[in-house]
Amino acid sequence: MEGGGHVACAAWIRRPENRNLVVVCRSRRRDSSPAVLELFSFDSVTTSLSSSPLATYVLEEGDPMAVAVHPSGDELVCSTTTGDCKLFELYAQEGYIKLVAKKLHVLEGVGPQKCLAFSVDGSVFATGGVDGHLRILKWPSMQIILDEPRAHKSFRDMDFSLDTAFLASTSTDGSARIWTINDGVPLTTLTRNSDERIELCRFSKDGTKPFLFCTVQKGDKAVTAVWDISTWNKIGHKRLLKKPASVMSMSLDGKYLAQGSKDGDICVVDVKKMEICHWSKRLHLGTCIATLEFCPRERTSINNLDHLKKSSNKKLHISNEVRVQQGLLSGVLVVLTTSVEWGAVATKLNVPADWKEWQIYTLLLGLFLASAVAFYVFFENSDSFWNFPLGTNQPSKPFTGSIIGDPQSSDDQNMWGAFGPVEM
């Protein structure tokens, strides 16, 4: 991947044409290079981004701060330091792709936005400003659901629940709030001790466990706490990264939770066991990780797809497209990370691969055949079991003969033996 300005942020793009792209947002370097948005292709074989961008868009004013990609893969929104949010549409035809800028009048001049997020089904869009202003909008109509100027002191992080019922947000002052999307009102504030700071938040995405994961800093001690979203009670915590986290991400299937540190390490956690299954130390040596995002893959839960099917957004042709949009990686887990010093990096993770449907059927068939062979061998070598006690005048007869039958029945033998063949 060719250099330019410092990488401010990046994100995966799931394209309908069965491939994954990456949008990389670079800030300007004084007089040497302008601020740009670049699209790169991803090679699943080498686990790397292309050396040169497929498309480039030059930002005339300001530097990029955050980027969010619509689940359809056709649109993305980028916030800039000038206080505007810009909409970009992706047009692809016969191998050619380009970014076309569109105006978002509702989000012009709103100030620098620290957090941008689309809901899982793509029907809702939210922004969280450096000034603490929260905006929740319907997409693509841009109808305002909630406009709260004093949601936080300043936004730190935000995330939508799988069913788009809730939005969780955290502040730089250590507080965290929950918002209901349908009613457009604040629901609750997560409880914490006076010496605790809630920093990052991610909802569970497997469709079965209604949890909210948050990183909590208590002095020098960093833990990952879990809240039950049915009661909003804290149910436990565990030390995972064991150092302050700068970013957190949840895989699309909800099986893995990843955290990036302020000194360049990442860890990946098996959510079911709440145990670390992958470490990448010094991935961005000595630099704070700004972006951490799982690559879209086929490992998306059925519940996740069911929620997407209920979406009213016509741009998501779920019936045939969703599984294609999950990407080319089958059973391979990859994350995208960025930092100012080391740019954008795609990393293959050492985690167990998911079983494919054909593999499960093959295993079941193998077990059935193995049991059949074992039964036959057991039968052939177990005379004492199959030979039941016989009467004194009862002839011995093999068990297989009683099942399969003799080539010529005893009745036929008696008939032909007593009278012989009849001559006509």
PDB file of C-alpha atoms in Angstrom, residues 203-396:
ATOM      1  CA  PHE A 203     -23.064  -5.108  21.909  1.00  0.00           C
ATOM      2  CA  SER A 204     -23.063  -8.879  21.488  1.00  0.00           C
ATOM      3  CA  LYS A 205     -23.882  -9.874  17.908  1.00  0.00           C
ATOM      4  CA  ASP A 206     -24.607 -13.617  18.038  1.00  0.00           C
ATOM      5  CA  GLY A 207     -28.348 -13.108  18.514  1.00  0.00           C
ATOM      6  CA  THR A 208     -28.567 -15.308  21.623  1.00  0.00           C
ATOM      7  CA  LYS A 209     -26.711 -13.523  24.421  1.00  0.00           C
ATOM      8  CA  PRO A 210     -28.157 -10.049  25.212  1.00  0.00           C
ATOM      9  CA  PHE A 211     -24.940  -8.533  26.539  1.00  0.00           C
ATOM     10  CA  LEU A 212     -23.093  -5.227  26.351  1.00  0.00           C
ATOM     11  CA  PHE A 213     -19.300  -5.354  26.664  1.00  0.00           C
ATOM     12  CA  CYS A 214     -17.453  -2.285  27.967  1.00  0.00           C
ATOM     13  CA  THR A 215     -13.836  -1.598  28.796  1.00  0.00           C
ATOM     14  CA  VAL A 216     -13.541  -0.113  32.268  1.00  0.00           C
ATOM     15  CA  GLN A 217     -10.487   1.678  33.611  1.00  0.00           C
ATOM     16  CA  LYS A 218      -9.985   1.759  37.359  1.00  0.00           C
ATOM     17  CA  GLY A 219      -6.713   3.510  38.071  1.00  0.00           C
ATOM     18  CA  ASP A 220      -4.019   1.430  36.394  1.00  0.00           C
ATOM     19  CA  LYS A 221      -6.271  -1.624  36.211  1.00  0.00           C
ATOM     20  CA  ALA A 222      -8.105  -2.292  32.930  1.00  0.00           C
ATOM     21  CA  VAL A 223     -10.967  -4.807  32.760  1.00  0.00           C
ATOM     22  CA  THR A 224     -13.751  -5.798  30.371  1.00  0.00           C
ATOM     23  CA  ALA A 225     -17.154  -5.641  32.075  1.00  0.00           C
ATOM     24  CA  VAL A 226     -20.400  -7.216  30.893  1.00  0.00           C
ATOM     25  CA  TRP A 227     -23.941  -5.858  31.298  1.00  0.00           C
ATOM     26  CA  ASP A 228     -27.149  -7.806  30.759  1.00  0.00           C
ATOM     27  CA  ILE A 229     -29.196  -5.641  28.380  1.00  0.00           C
ATOM     28  CA  SER A 230     -32.494  -7.106  29.589  1.00  0.00           C
ATOM     29  CA  THR A 231     -31.967  -5.566  33.035  1.00  0.00           C
ATOM     30  CA  TRP A 232     -28.936  -3.308  32.425  1.00  0.00           C
ATOM     31  CA  ASN A 233     -27.271  -4.831  35.465  1.00  0.00           C
ATOM     32  CA  LYS A 234     -23.553  -5.516  35.530  1.00  0.00           C
ATOM     33  CA  ILE A 235     -23.032  -9.289  35.703  1.00  0.00           C
ATOM     34  CA  GLY A 236     -19.249  -9.566  35.838  1.00  0.00           C
ATOM     35  CA  HIS A 237     -15.835  -8.506  34.555  1.00  0.00           C
ATOM     36  CA  LYS A 238     -12.535 -10.027  33.471  1.00  0.00           C
ATOM     37  CA  ARG A 239      -9.010  -8.826  32.737  1.00  0.00           C
ATOM     38  CA  LEU A 240      -8.261  -9.508  29.094  1.00  0.00           C
ATOM     39  CA  LEU A 241      -5.899  -7.033  27.443  1.00  0.00           C
ATOM     40  CA  LYS A 242      -4.487  -6.106  30.873  1.00  0.00           C
ATOM     41  CA  LYS A 243      -3.641  -2.616  29.644  1.00  0.00           C
ATOM     42  CA  PRO A 244      -5.641   0.437  28.553  1.00  0.00           C
ATOM     43  CA  ALA A 245      -7.551  -0.236  25.336  1.00  0.00           C
ATOM     44  CA  SER A 246      -7.811   2.370  22.600  1.00  0.00           C
ATOM     45  CA  VAL A 247     -10.340   0.560  20.394  1.00  0.00           C
ATOM     46  CA  MET A 248     -12.685  -2.446  20.528  1.00  0.00           C
ATOM     47  CA  SER A 249     -14.529  -4.447  17.868  1.00  0.00           C
ATOM     48  CA  MET A 250     -17.011  -7.332  17.642  1.00  0.00           C
ATOM     49  CA  SER A 251     -17.010  -9.862  14.792  1.00  0.00           C
ATOM     50  CA  LEU A 252     -20.120 -10.037  12.617  1.00  0.00           C
ATOM     51  CA  ASP A 253     -21.047 -13.487  13.903  1.00  0.00           C
ATOM     52  CA  GLY A 254     -20.592 -12.357  17.503  1.00  0.00           C
ATOM     53  CA  LYS A 255     -18.098 -15.088  18.339  1.00  0.00           C
ATOM     54  CA  TYR A 256     -15.031 -12.915  18.819  1.00  0.00           C
ATOM     55  CA  LEU A 257     -14.265  -9.661  20.601  1.00  0.00           C
ATOM     56  CA  ALA A 258     -11.058  -7.794  19.757  1.00  0.00           C
ATOM     57  CA  GLN A 259      -9.241  -5.041  21.635  1.00  0.00           C
ATOM     58  CA  GLY A 260      -6.350  -2.824  20.582  1.00  0.00           C
ATOM     59  CA  SER A 261      -3.983  -1.168  23.026  1.00  0.00           C
ATOM     60  CA  LYS A 262      -2.417   2.263  23.136  1.00  0.00           C
ATOM     61  CA  ASP A 263       1.038   0.778  22.537  1.00  0.00           C
ATOM     62  CA  GLY A 264       0.244  -1.313  19.444  1.00  0.00           C
ATOM     63  CA  ASP A 265      -0.936  -4.716  20.748  1.00  0.00           C
ATOM     64  CA  ILE A 266      -4.189  -6.498  19.898  1.00  0.00           C
ATOM     65  CA  CYS A 267      -5.924  -9.459  21.505  1.00  0.00           C
ATOM     66  CA  VAL A 268      -8.884 -11.501  20.264  1.00  0.00           C
ATOM     67  CA  VAL A 269     -11.262 -13.102  22.749  1.00  0.00           C
ATOM     68  CA  ASP A 270     -13.566 -16.094  22.337  1.00  0.00           C
ATOM     69  CA  VAL A 271     -16.819 -14.599  23.624  1.00  0.00           C
ATOM     70  CA  LYS A 272     -18.330 -17.941  24.644  1.00  0.00           C
ATOM     71  CA  LYS A 273     -15.373 -18.811  26.881  1.00  0.00           C
ATOM     72  CA  MET A 274     -14.240 -15.237  27.568  1.00  0.00           C
ATOM     73  CA  GLU A 275     -10.670 -16.390  26.958  1.00  0.00           C
ATOM     74  CA  ILE A 276      -7.978 -14.917  24.725  1.00  0.00           C
ATOM     75  CA  CYS A 277      -7.484 -17.027  21.598  1.00  0.00           C
ATOM     76  CA  HIS A 278      -5.033 -14.752  19.729  1.00  0.00           C
ATOM     77  CA  TRP A 279      -2.336 -12.231  20.615  1.00  0.00           C
ATOM     78  CA  SER A 280      -0.509  -9.908  18.238  1.00  0.00           C
ATOM     79  CA  LYS A 281       2.057  -8.048  20.268  1.00  0.00           C
ATOM     80  CA  ARG A 282       3.819  -4.996  18.841  1.00  0.00           C
ATOM     81  CA  LEU A 283       1.642  -5.103  15.723  1.00  0.00           C
ATOM     82  CA  HIS A 284       1.852  -1.301  15.629  1.00  0.00           C
ATOM     83  CA  LEU A 285       4.993  -0.950  17.715  1.00  0.00           C
ATOM     84  CA  GLY A 286       4.754   1.884  20.225  1.00  0.00           C
ATOM     85  CA  THR A 287       1.748   3.516  18.527  1.00  0.00           C
ATOM     86  CA  CYS A 288      -1.878   3.796  19.555  1.00  0.00           C
ATOM     87  CA  ILE A 289      -4.187   1.638  17.432  1.00  0.00           C
ATOM     88  CA  ALA A 290      -6.900   3.887  16.010  1.00  0.00           C
ATOM     89  CA  THR A 291      -8.944   1.376  13.971  1.00  0.00           C
ATOM     90  CA  LEU A 292      -9.733  -2.274  14.667  1.00  0.00           C
ATOM     91  CA  GLU A 293     -12.334  -4.030  12.532  1.00  0.00           C
ATOM     92  CA  PHE A 294     -13.056  -7.640  11.602  1.00  0.00           C
ATOM     93  CA  CYS A 295     -13.139  -8.516   7.932  1.00  0.00           C
ATOM     94  CA  PRO A 296     -16.627  -9.392   6.642  1.00  0.00           C
ATOM     95  CA  ARG A 297     -16.835 -13.141   6.109  1.00  0.00           C
ATOM     96  CA  GLU A 298     -19.310 -16.014   5.741  1.00  0.00           C
ATOM     97  CA  ARG A 299     -19.344 -16.614   9.493  1.00  0.00           C
ATOM     98  CA  THR A 300     -22.497 -14.604  10.150  1.00  0.00           C
ATOM     99  CA  SER A 301     -25.100 -16.038  12.503  1.00  0.00           C
ATOM    100  CA  ILE A 302     -28.562 -17.020  11.284  1.00  0.00           C
ATOM    101  CA  ASN A 303     -30.102 -14.650  13.825  1.00  0.00           C
ATOM    102  CA  ASN A 304     -28.031 -11.847  12.346  1.00  0.00           C
ATOM    103  CA  LEU A 305     -29.375 -12.617   8.865  1.00  0.00           C
ATOM    104  CA  ASP A 306     -32.946 -12.780  10.200  1.00  0.00           C
ATOM    105  CA  HIS A 307     -32.602  -9.278  11.598  1.00  0.00           C
ATOM    106  CA  LEU A 308     -31.255  -8.059   8.279  1.00  0.00           C
ATOM    107  CA  LYS A 309     -34.132  -9.630   6.375  1.00  0.00           C
ATOM    108  CA  LYS A 310     -36.584  -7.545   8.396  1.00  0.00           C
ATOM    109  CA  SER A 311     -34.923  -4.340   7.225  1.00  0.00           C
ATOM    110  CA  SER A 312     -37.042  -2.004   5.143  1.00  0.00           C
ATOM    111  CA  ASN A 313     -33.974  -0.751   3.286  1.00  0.00           C
ATOM    112  CA  LYS A 314     -34.373  -1.937  -0.299  1.00  0.00           C
ATOM    113  CA  LYS A 315     -30.661  -1.612  -0.960  1.00  0.00           C
ATOM    114  CA  LEU A 316     -30.056  -4.817   0.988  1.00  0.00           C
ATOM    115  CA  HIS A 317     -31.134  -7.729  -1.227  1.00  0.00           C
ATOM    116  CA  ILE A 318     -30.791 -10.164   1.627  1.00  0.00           C
ATOM    117  CA  SER A 319     -32.233 -13.302   0.071  1.00  0.00           C
ATOM    118  CA  ASN A 320     -29.307 -13.908  -2.258  1.00  0.00           C
ATOM    119  CA  GLU A 321     -26.796 -11.209  -1.504  1.00  0.00           C
ATOM    120  CA  VAL A 322     -25.953 -11.269   2.186  1.00  0.00           C
ATOM    121  CA  ARG A 323     -23.891 -14.451   2.124  1.00  0.00           C
ATOM    122  CA  VAL A 324     -22.027 -13.166  -0.922  1.00  0.00           C
ATOM    123  CA  GLN A 325     -21.344  -9.844   0.765  1.00  0.00           C
ATOM    124  CA  GLN A 326     -19.719 -11.571   3.702  1.00  0.00           C
ATOM    125  CA  GLY A 327     -16.551 -11.805   1.606  1.00  0.00           C
ATOM    126  CA  LEU A 328     -14.139 -14.327   0.208  1.00  0.00           C
ATOM    127  CA  LEU A 329     -12.678 -15.523   3.457  1.00  0.00           C
ATOM    128  CA  SER A 330     -14.096 -18.903   4.406  1.00  0.00           C
ATOM    129  CA  GLY A 331     -13.095 -19.998   7.883  1.00  0.00           C
ATOM    130  CA  VAL A 332     -10.258 -17.440   8.079  1.00  0.00           C
ATOM    131  CA  LEU A 333     -10.400 -14.569  10.542  1.00  0.00           C
ATOM    132  CA  VAL A 334      -8.750 -11.283   9.518  1.00  0.00           C
ATOM    133  CA  VAL A 335      -8.710  -7.891  11.212  1.00  0.00           C
ATOM    134  CA  LEU A 336      -7.893  -4.455   9.834  1.00  0.00           C
ATOM    135  CA  THR A 337      -5.891  -2.136  12.091  1.00  0.00           C
ATOM    136  CA  THR A 338      -4.537   1.382  11.612  1.00  0.00           C
ATOM    137  CA  SER A 339      -2.182   3.730  13.386  1.00  0.00           C
ATOM    138  CA  VAL A 340      -0.595   7.064  12.543  1.00  0.00           C
ATOM    139  CA  GLU A 341       2.888   5.576  12.457  1.00  0.00           C
ATOM    140  CA  TRP A 342       2.317   2.232  10.670  1.00  0.00           C
ATOM    141  CA  GLY A 343      -0.708   2.944   8.477  1.00  0.00           C
ATOM    142  CA  ALA A 344      -3.279   0.257   7.613  1.00  0.00           C
ATOM    143  CA  VAL A 345      -2.459  -3.415   8.239  1.00  0.00           C
ATOM    144  CA  ALA A 346      -4.487  -6.567   7.560  1.00  0.00           C
ATOM    145  CA  THR A 347      -3.660  -9.404   9.969  1.00  0.00           C
ATOM    146  CA  LYS A 348      -4.642 -13.073   9.796  1.00  0.00           C
ATOM    147  CA  LEU A 349      -5.626 -14.428  13.208  1.00  0.00           C
ATOM    148  CA  ASN A 350      -4.831 -17.854  14.630  1.00  0.00           C
ATOM    149  CA  VAL A 351      -8.297 -18.952  15.710  1.00  0.00           C
ATOM    150  CA  PRO A 352     -10.165 -22.203  14.990  1.00  0.00           C
ATOM    151  CA  ALA A 353     -11.982 -22.242  11.670  1.00  0.00           C
ATOM    152  CA  ASP A 354     -15.728 -22.769  11.549  1.00  0.00           C
ATOM    153  CA  TRP A 355     -17.104 -26.024  10.190  1.00  0.00           C
ATOM    154  CA  LYS A 356     -18.747 -25.839   6.777  1.00  0.00           C
ATOM    155  CA  GLU A 357     -22.112 -27.491   6.127  1.00  0.00           C
ATOM    156  CA  TRP A 358     -20.630 -30.080   3.771  1.00  0.00           C
ATOM    157  CA  GLN A 359     -17.965 -30.915   6.340  1.00  0.00           C
ATOM    158  CA  ILE A 360     -20.626 -31.619   8.968  1.00  0.00           C
ATOM    159  CA  TYR A 361     -22.550 -33.918   6.605  1.00  0.00           C
ATOM    160  CA  THR A 362     -19.351 -35.691   5.610  1.00  0.00           C
ATOM    161  CA  LEU A 363     -18.514 -36.277   9.263  1.00  0.00           C
ATOM    162  CA  LEU A 364     -21.982 -37.661   9.983  1.00  0.00           C
ATOM    163  CA  LEU A 365     -21.769 -39.985   6.956  1.00  0.00           C
ATOM    164  CA  GLY A 366     -18.341 -41.172   8.088  1.00  0.00           C
ATOM    165  CA  LEU A 367     -19.635 -41.906  11.578  1.00  0.00           C
ATOM    166  CA  PHE A 368     -22.576 -43.851  10.138  1.00  0.00           C
ATOM    167  CA  LEU A 369     -20.324 -45.979   7.916  1.00  0.00           C
ATOM    168  CA  ALA A 370     -17.902 -46.564  10.765  1.00  0.00           C
ATOM    169  CA  SER A 371     -20.717 -47.741  13.037  1.00  0.00           C
ATOM    170  CA  ALA A 372     -21.985 -50.081  10.301  1.00  0.00           C
ATOM    171  CA  VAL A 373     -18.522 -51.639   9.875  1.00  0.00           C
ATOM    172  CA  ALA A 374     -18.106 -51.944  13.634  1.00  0.00           C
ATOM    173  CA  PHE A 375     -21.468 -53.708  13.901  1.00  0.00           C
ATOM    174  CA  TYR A 376     -20.543 -56.183  11.156  1.00  0.00           C
ATOM    175  CA  VAL A 377     -17.166 -56.983  12.699  1.00  0.00           C
ATOM    176  CA  PHE A 378     -18.744 -57.400  16.106  1.00  0.00           C
ATOM    177  CA  PHE A 379     -21.375 -59.737  14.696  1.00  0.00           C
ATOM    178  CA  GLU A 380     -18.869 -61.928  12.834  1.00  0.00           C
ATOM    179  CA  ASN A 381     -16.710 -62.361  15.913  1.00  0.00           C
ATOM    180  CA  SER A 382     -19.356 -62.738  18.592  1.00  0.00           C
ATOM    181  CA  ASP A 383     -20.725 -66.308  18.254  1.00  0.00           C
ATOM    182  CA  SER A 384     -21.365 -66.682  21.958  1.00  0.00           C
ATOM    183  CA  PHE A 385     -23.657 -63.681  21.823  1.00  0.00           C
ATOM    184  CA  TRP A 386     -25.697 -64.573  18.738  1.00  0.00           C
ATOM    185  CA  ASN A 387     -25.943 -68.380  19.176  1.00  0.00           C
ATOM    186  CA  PHE A 388     -28.929 -68.750  21.465  1.00  0.00           C
ATOM    187  CA  PRO A 389     -29.613 -72.087  23.278  1.00  0.00           C
ATOM    188  CA  LEU A 390     -31.238 -74.590  20.891  1.00  0.00           C
ATOM    189  CA  GLY A 391     -33.629 -77.475  21.536  1.00  0.00           C
ATOM    190  CA  THR A 392     -32.452 -81.135  21.376  1.00  0.00           C
ATOM    191  CA  ASN A 393     -34.228 -81.809  18.065  1.00  0.00           C
ATOM    192  CA  GLN A 394     -33.778 -78.295  16.626  1.00  0.00           C
ATOM    193  CA  PRO A 395     -31.125 -78.040  13.871  1.00  0.00           C
ATOM    194  CA  SER A 396     -28.541 -75.368  14.151  1.00  0.00           C
TER     195      SER A 396
END
